[in-house]
Amino acid sequence: MAELTELNIGQGETFKMLITIANDSGSLPLDITDYSIYGQVRENYTTDEIAVSFIVEKLLPYQSGSFFVSIPSEDTMNLTQRKYVYDLNISSGSVSPINRRILEGLFTVRPAATR
């Protein structure tokens, strides 16, 4: 089950978050060597239009289970002030693939006062 986490960002800010994921037992980091990690922000769960996609950077060693998700400032500048929804997923490339949502929730964009 995905962890529910509300994220907040100001228009024009760079968003970057470090995430470390544990294996199914929760006691050790998940080896993310053979995993794809991807996520999107949308206006609501039913819309087809993607507001923005997360950039994912897996960190070495992959056995640490750590990666960054980010959105550059030029992309957050194009988001309007409102509450969006997002999720972040992992998918293994194995013979019996594993697809799992690891994080989801509201993604709130605040307007910028300084221009």
Coordinates of C-alpha atoms in Angstrom, one line a residue:
M1 CA 0.0 0.0 0.0
A2 CA 1.3 3.4 -0.9
E3 CA 2.1 6.0 1.7
L4 CA -0.1 9.1 1.7
T5 CA 2.0 12.2 1.7
E6 CA 0.9 15.8 0.9
L7 CA 3.6 17.7 -1.1
N8 CA 3.7 21.5 -1.3
I9 CA 5.6 23.6 -3.8
G10 CA 5.8 27.3 -4.7
Q11 CA 5.5 28.3 -8.4
G12 CA 8.9 28.7 -9.8
E13 CA 10.6 26.7 -7.1
T14 CA 12.8 23.6 -7.8
F15 CA 11.2 20.6 -6.2
K16 CA 13.6 17.8 -5.1
M17 CA 13.0 15.0 -2.6
L18 CA 15.2 12.1 -1.5
I19 CA 13.3 8.8 -1.0
T20 CA 14.6 5.5 0.3
I21 CA 12.5 2.5 -0.1
A22 CA 12.6 -0.7 2.0
N23 CA 12.1 -4.2 0.9
D24 CA 8.9 -6.1 1.7
S25 CA 10.0 -7.0 5.2
G26 CA 10.8 -3.3 5.9
S27 CA 14.1 -4.1 7.5
L28 CA 16.5 -3.6 4.6
P29 CA 16.6 -1.2 1.7
L30 CA 15.2 -2.5 -1.6
D31 CA 17.8 -3.1 -4.3
I32 CA 16.4 -0.9 -7.1
T33 CA 18.9 -2.0 -9.8
D34 CA 16.2 -3.7 -12.0
Y35 CA 13.4 -1.3 -11.1
S36 CA 12.0 1.6 -13.1
I37 CA 10.6 4.5 -11.0
Y38 CA 8.1 7.0 -12.4
G39 CA 5.5 9.4 -11.3
Q40 CA 3.1 12.1 -12.5
V41 CA 1.1 15.1 -11.3
R42 CA -2.4 15.6 -12.6
E43 CA -5.3 17.9 -11.9
N44 CA -7.4 15.0 -10.7
Y45 CA -7.4 11.2 -10.8
T46 CA -9.6 11.0 -13.9
T47 CA -8.0 13.5 -16.2
D48 CA -5.9 12.3 -19.1
E49 CA -3.7 15.4 -19.2
I50 CA -0.4 15.2 -17.3
A51 CA 0.4 18.5 -15.5
V52 CA 4.1 17.5 -15.0
S53 CA 6.1 14.3 -14.6
F54 CA 8.8 13.7 -11.9
I55 CA 12.4 13.3 -13.0
V56 CA 13.9 10.3 -11.2
E57 CA 17.6 9.9 -10.4
K58 CA 18.6 6.5 -8.8
L59 CA 21.5 6.8 -6.4
L60 CA 24.5 4.5 -6.3
P61 CA 24.8 1.9 -4.9
Y62 CA 21.4 0.8 -6.1
Q63 CA 21.3 -1.6 -3.2
S64 CA 20.7 1.5 -0.9
G65 CA 17.2 1.8 -2.2
S66 CA 17.7 5.6 -2.5
F67 CA 16.7 8.0 -5.3
F68 CA 15.8 11.6 -5.9
V69 CA 12.5 12.8 -7.5
S70 CA 12.5 16.3 -8.8
I71 CA 10.7 18.9 -10.9
P72 CA 12.8 21.8 -12.3
S73 CA 11.7 25.4 -11.6
E74 CA 10.8 26.1 -15.2
D75 CA 8.2 23.3 -15.0
T76 CA 6.8 24.4 -11.6
M77 CA 6.4 27.9 -13.0
N78 CA 4.0 26.6 -15.5
L79 CA 1.7 25.0 -12.9
T80 CA -1.3 27.0 -11.7
Q81 CA -2.1 27.7 -8.1
R82 CA -4.3 24.8 -7.0
K83 CA -4.3 21.3 -5.5
Y84 CA -3.3 18.5 -7.8
V85 CA -2.9 14.8 -7.2
Y86 CA 0.3 12.7 -7.7
D87 CA 1.7 9.2 -7.4
L88 CA 5.0 7.6 -7.6
N89 CA 5.4 4.0 -8.8
I90 CA 8.1 1.3 -9.2
S91 CA 8.1 -1.5 -11.7
S92 CA 10.5 -4.4 -11.9
G93 CA 11.7 -5.7 -15.2
S94 CA 11.7 -9.3 -14.0
V95 CA 10.0 -12.4 -15.5
S96 CA 7.1 -11.9 -13.1
P97 CA 7.0 -8.1 -12.9
I98 CA 6.2 -6.2 -9.8
N99 CA 4.3 -2.9 -10.1
R100 CA 3.7 -1.0 -6.9
R101 CA 2.6 2.5 -6.0
I102 CA 4.9 3.7 -3.2
L103 CA 3.8 7.3 -2.6
E104 CA 0.7 9.3 -3.4
G105 CA -1.4 12.2 -2.3
L106 CA -2.1 15.9 -2.9
F107 CA 0.4 18.1 -4.6
T108 CA -0.3 21.8 -3.7
V109 CA 1.1 24.6 -5.8
R110 CA 1.3 28.0 -4.0
P111 CA 1.6 31.3 -6.0
A112 CA 4.8 33.3 -5.9
A113 CA 4.7 36.8 -4.4
T114 CA 8.2 37.8 -5.6
R115 CA 8.6 38.2 -9.3

